[in-house]
Amino acid sequence: YVCSTWGNNHFKTFDGDIYQFPGLCEYNFASDCRGSFKEFSIHVQRARNSDGHPHIQYILITVRDFTVYLKPKLAVVDGKIVKTPYYSSGLLIESSDIYTKVYAKLGMTVVWNQEDALMVELDNKFNNHTCGLCGDYNGVQIYNEFINGDKSYNSITYGNLQKVSKPNARCEDPDETQALPSCNEHREECEKLLTSSAFADCRLRLNLEMYIQACMQDKCACNGREDSFCLCSTISEYSRQCSHAGGRPGEWRTAQFC
């Protein structure tokens, strides 16, 4: 029931597909798409920081009649800056130095680390009713997201379809013909990190291979630079997802690593 995005443009849909999409426009991350009245929608926009790494610039959440705009250290509800914890008819916003969390009574939890990682959990009453970068939540991987009838999309075509059209927005669609390079190196290093004793309680809870692949892609994208973002973002996501699935990751960070 969890969809997330993190690090070097990785996305994991509600149905468990993991893909990469490097767009820097505003996108529909996950919305209720049943009819004319949407119970909720979540939009997200990324930007690149000074060292070229993507981070989430803002998140725009609508829940029935409320509009919540989140930036790091800032929460705005219906146009007014609010102090957290903020509570109003079925909506709770909490924030700490590390996370901003939004809980909506209709069955939605949004958790953002105020940097690169966003996680959304939805009640299963929304099964088969969502659209956006998180997919349709129908329990079947790939179908309807990346294969639709006899058409098949790559992840960049799929991501571009989720763009929110804003009349004066300036942002380029990533080129759909430039599929992201696949990566076959660094398996040993990534496997070693993700199967360390700190993650012993996580092995049976998550699909390890998906995170190994994401870690390999990150290492390839960093072209040998010893850059903590390349390794730490996917390891952090693995740790968060493990906790979320009821696991107890051990202390994996050290003074020298992440």
mmCIF file of N, CA and C in Angstrom, residues 130-184:
data_model
loop_
_atom_site.group_PDB
_atom_site.id
_atom_site.type_symbol
_atom_site.label_atom_id
_atom_site.label_comp_id
_atom_site.label_asym_id
_atom_site.label_seq_id
_atom_site.Cartn_x
_atom_site.Cartn_y
_atom_site.Cartn_z
ATOM 1 N N THR A 130 -6.480 4.858 -8.434
ATOM 2 C CA THR A 130 -5.522 5.959 -8.465
ATOM 3 C C THR A 130 -4.874 6.111 -9.832
ATOM 4 N N CYS A 131 -4.281 7.279 -10.045
ATOM 5 C CA CYS A 131 -3.481 7.493 -11.253
ATOM 6 C C CYS A 131 -2.301 8.372 -10.864
ATOM 7 N N GLY A 132 -1.341 8.510 -11.767
ATOM 8 C CA GLY A 132 -0.160 9.321 -11.476
ATOM 9 C C GLY A 132 1.103 8.477 -11.518
ATOM 10 N N LEU A 133 2.200 9.053 -11.065
ATOM 11 C CA LEU A 133 3.489 8.362 -11.095
ATOM 12 C C LEU A 133 3.467 7.096 -10.241
ATOM 13 N N CYS A 134 2.535 7.037 -9.274
ATOM 14 C CA CYS A 134 2.431 5.866 -8.392
ATOM 15 C C CYS A 134 1.624 4.727 -9.011
ATOM 16 N N GLY A 135 1.043 4.954 -10.177
ATOM 17 C CA GLY A 135 0.319 3.871 -10.847
ATOM 18 C C GLY A 135 -1.122 3.738 -10.385
ATOM 19 N N ASP A 136 -1.761 2.639 -10.787
ATOM 20 C CA ASP A 136 -3.216 2.523 -10.582
ATOM 21 C C ASP A 136 -3.610 1.675 -9.376
ATOM 22 N N TYR A 137 -2.607 1.111 -8.669
ATOM 23 C CA TYR A 137 -2.892 0.434 -7.396
ATOM 24 C C TYR A 137 -3.879 -0.714 -7.604
ATOM 25 N N ASN A 138 -3.675 -1.475 -8.715
ATOM 26 C CA ASN A 138 -4.612 -2.586 -8.956
ATOM 27 C C ASN A 138 -3.999 -3.928 -8.560
ATOM 28 N N GLY A 139 -2.797 -3.884 -7.984
ATOM 29 C CA GLY A 139 -2.179 -5.123 -7.515
ATOM 30 C C GLY A 139 -1.438 -5.880 -8.597
ATOM 31 N N VAL A 140 -1.492 -5.383 -9.840
ATOM 32 C CA VAL A 140 -0.810 -6.077 -10.935
ATOM 33 C C VAL A 140 0.313 -5.181 -11.437
ATOM 34 N N GLN A 141 1.540 -5.693 -11.436
ATOM 35 C CA GLN A 141 2.653 -4.867 -11.907
ATOM 36 C C GLN A 141 2.555 -4.646 -13.416
ATOM 37 N N ILE A 142 3.113 -3.552 -13.844
ATOM 38 C CA ILE A 142 3.310 -3.214 -15.261
ATOM 39 C C ILE A 142 2.008 -2.919 -16.012
ATOM 40 N N TYR A 143 0.990 -3.787 -15.905
ATOM 41 C CA TYR A 143 -0.210 -3.563 -16.720
ATOM 42 C C TYR A 143 -0.903 -2.271 -16.345
ATOM 43 N N ASN A 144 -1.376 -1.567 -17.372
ATOM 44 C CA ASN A 144 -2.036 -0.266 -17.268
ATOM 45 C C ASN A 144 -1.059 0.855 -16.956
ATOM 46 N N GLU A 145 0.095 0.548 -16.330
ATOM 47 C CA GLU A 145 1.094 1.613 -16.201
ATOM 48 C C GLU A 145 1.962 1.620 -17.452
ATOM 49 N N PHE A 146 2.718 0.560 -17.664
ATOM 50 C CA PHE A 146 3.692 0.574 -18.755
ATOM 51 C C PHE A 146 3.231 -0.201 -19.981
ATOM 52 N N ILE A 147 2.135 -0.949 -19.835
ATOM 53 C CA ILE A 147 1.551 -1.617 -21.003
ATOM 54 C C ILE A 147 0.067 -1.284 -20.982
ATOM 55 N N ASN A 148 -0.410 -0.688 -22.054
ATOM 56 C CA ASN A 148 -1.807 -0.279 -22.073
ATOM 57 C C ASN A 148 -2.403 -0.764 -23.387
ATOM 58 N N GLY A 149 -3.213 -1.819 -23.332
ATOM 59 C CA GLY A 149 -3.706 -2.420 -24.573
ATOM 60 C C GLY A 149 -2.517 -2.954 -25.336
ATOM 61 N N ASP A 150 -2.348 -2.497 -26.578
ATOM 62 C CA ASP A 150 -1.188 -2.997 -27.328
ATOM 63 C C ASP A 150 -0.044 -1.977 -27.351
ATOM 64 N N LYS A 151 -0.196 -0.905 -26.584
ATOM 65 C CA LYS A 151 0.890 0.088 -26.519
ATOM 66 C C LYS A 151 1.780 -0.233 -25.325
ATOM 67 N N SER A 152 3.078 -0.024 -25.480
ATOM 68 C CA SER A 152 3.912 -0.137 -24.287
ATOM 69 C C SER A 152 4.723 1.145 -24.152
ATOM 70 N N TYR A 153 4.889 1.599 -22.914
ATOM 71 C CA TYR A 153 5.589 2.849 -22.642
ATOM 72 C C TYR A 153 6.927 2.546 -21.996
ATOM 73 N N ASN A 154 7.932 3.381 -22.262
ATOM 74 C CA ASN A 154 9.079 3.302 -21.368
ATOM 75 C C ASN A 154 8.807 4.243 -20.201
ATOM 76 N N SER A 155 9.666 4.217 -19.196
ATOM 77 C CA SER A 155 9.349 4.968 -17.975
ATOM 78 C C SER A 155 9.316 6.476 -18.223
ATOM 79 N N ILE A 156 10.061 6.934 -19.247
ATOM 80 C CA ILE A 156 10.085 8.384 -19.478
ATOM 81 C C ILE A 156 8.801 8.847 -20.159
ATOM 82 N N THR A 157 8.314 8.053 -21.111
ATOM 83 C CA THR A 157 7.023 8.371 -21.735
ATOM 84 C C THR A 157 5.945 8.375 -20.658
ATOM 85 N N TYR A 158 5.974 7.355 -19.803
ATOM 86 C CA TYR A 158 4.965 7.228 -18.743
ATOM 87 C C TYR A 158 5.015 8.438 -17.808
ATOM 88 N N GLY A 159 6.231 8.817 -17.401
ATOM 89 C CA GLY A 159 6.375 9.965 -16.505
ATOM 90 C C GLY A 159 5.882 11.254 -17.142
ATOM 91 N N ASN A 160 6.215 11.466 -18.421
ATOM 92 C CA ASN A 160 5.797 12.698 -19.095
ATOM 93 C C ASN A 160 4.276 12.814 -19.175
ATOM 94 N N LEU A 161 3.599 11.674 -19.243
ATOM 95 C CA LEU A 161 2.130 11.688 -19.297
ATOM 96 C C LEU A 161 1.521 12.227 -18.008
ATOM 97 N N GLN A 162 2.304 12.233 -16.920
ATOM 98 C CA GLN A 162 1.754 12.643 -15.618
ATOM 99 C C GLN A 162 1.982 14.121 -15.325
ATOM 100 N N LYS A 163 2.506 14.842 -16.310
ATOM 101 C CA LYS A 163 2.809 16.260 -16.078
ATOM 102 C C LYS A 163 1.530 17.056 -15.846
ATOM 103 N N VAL A 164 1.589 17.968 -14.892
ATOM 104 C CA VAL A 164 0.450 18.844 -14.623
ATOM 105 C C VAL A 164 0.635 20.085 -15.485
ATOM 106 N N SER A 165 -0.335 20.369 -16.351
ATOM 107 C CA SER A 165 -0.089 21.495 -17.261
ATOM 108 C C SER A 165 -0.363 22.810 -16.534
ATOM 109 N N LYS A 166 0.668 23.642 -16.505
ATOM 110 C CA LYS A 166 0.538 24.968 -15.886
ATOM 111 C C LYS A 166 0.930 25.962 -16.950
ATOM 112 N N PRO A 167 0.058 26.925 -17.226
ATOM 113 C CA PRO A 167 0.227 27.788 -18.396
ATOM 114 C C PRO A 167 1.603 28.457 -18.478
ATOM 115 N N ASN A 168 2.134 28.963 -17.335
ATOM 116 C CA ASN A 168 3.393 29.718 -17.466
ATOM 117 C C ASN A 168 4.608 28.943 -16.960
ATOM 118 N N ALA A 169 4.452 27.643 -16.780
ATOM 119 C CA ALA A 169 5.590 26.865 -16.250
ATOM 120 C C ALA A 169 6.647 26.692 -17.332
ATOM 121 N N ARG A 170 7.900 26.831 -16.907
ATOM 122 C CA ARG A 170 8.992 26.594 -17.850
ATOM 123 C C ARG A 170 9.718 25.340 -17.434
ATOM 124 N N CYS A 171 9.477 24.275 -18.125
ATOM 125 C CA CYS A 171 10.235 23.072 -17.823
ATOM 126 C C CYS A 171 10.197 22.170 -19.048
ATOM 127 N N GLU A 172 11.297 21.534 -19.293
ATOM 128 C CA GLU A 172 11.433 20.669 -20.462
ATOM 129 C C GLU A 172 11.034 19.242 -20.100
ATOM 130 N N ASP A 173 10.309 18.584 -20.987
ATOM 131 C CA ASP A 173 10.065 17.154 -20.802
ATOM 132 C C ASP A 173 11.368 16.398 -21.054
ATOM 133 N N PRO A 174 11.701 15.425 -20.223
ATOM 134 C CA PRO A 174 12.858 14.580 -20.553
ATOM 135 C C PRO A 174 12.613 13.888 -21.896
ATOM 136 N N ASP A 175 13.672 13.661 -22.652
ATOM 137 C CA ASP A 175 13.577 13.084 -23.984
ATOM 138 C C ASP A 175 13.214 11.601 -23.912
ATOM 139 N N GLU A 176 12.079 11.256 -24.507
ATOM 140 C CA GLU A 176 11.590 9.875 -24.408
ATOM 141 C C GLU A 176 12.435 8.879 -25.188
ATOM 142 N N THR A 177 13.207 9.387 -26.153
ATOM 143 C CA THR A 177 14.015 8.439 -26.934
ATOM 144 C C THR A 177 15.306 8.103 -26.195
ATOM 145 N N GLN A 178 15.648 8.929 -25.190
ATOM 146 C CA GLN A 178 16.873 8.671 -24.433
ATOM 147 C C GLN A 178 16.545 7.810 -23.215
ATOM 148 N N ALA A 179 16.348 6.537 -23.453
ATOM 149 C CA ALA A 179 16.036 5.663 -22.317
ATOM 150 C C ALA A 179 17.217 5.708 -21.357
ATOM 151 N N LEU A 180 16.937 5.584 -20.068
ATOM 152 C CA LEU A 180 18.022 5.670 -19.082
ATOM 153 C C LEU A 180 18.947 4.478 -19.258
ATOM 154 N N PRO A 181 20.251 4.724 -19.159
ATOM 155 C CA PRO A 181 21.198 3.630 -19.408
ATOM 156 C C PRO A 181 21.035 2.516 -18.374
ATOM 157 N N SER A 182 21.150 1.281 -18.844
ATOM 158 C CA SER A 182 21.080 0.197 -17.873
ATOM 159 C C SER A 182 22.481 0.055 -17.287
ATOM 160 N N CYS A 183 22.562 -0.621 -16.167
ATOM 161 C CA CYS A 183 23.845 -0.671 -15.480
ATOM 162 C C CYS A 183 24.073 -2.076 -14.968
ATOM 163 N N ASN A 184 25.201 -2.641 -15.289
ATOM 164 C CA ASN A 184 25.482 -4.015 -14.847
ATOM 165 C C ASN A 184 26.682 -4.094 -13.915
#
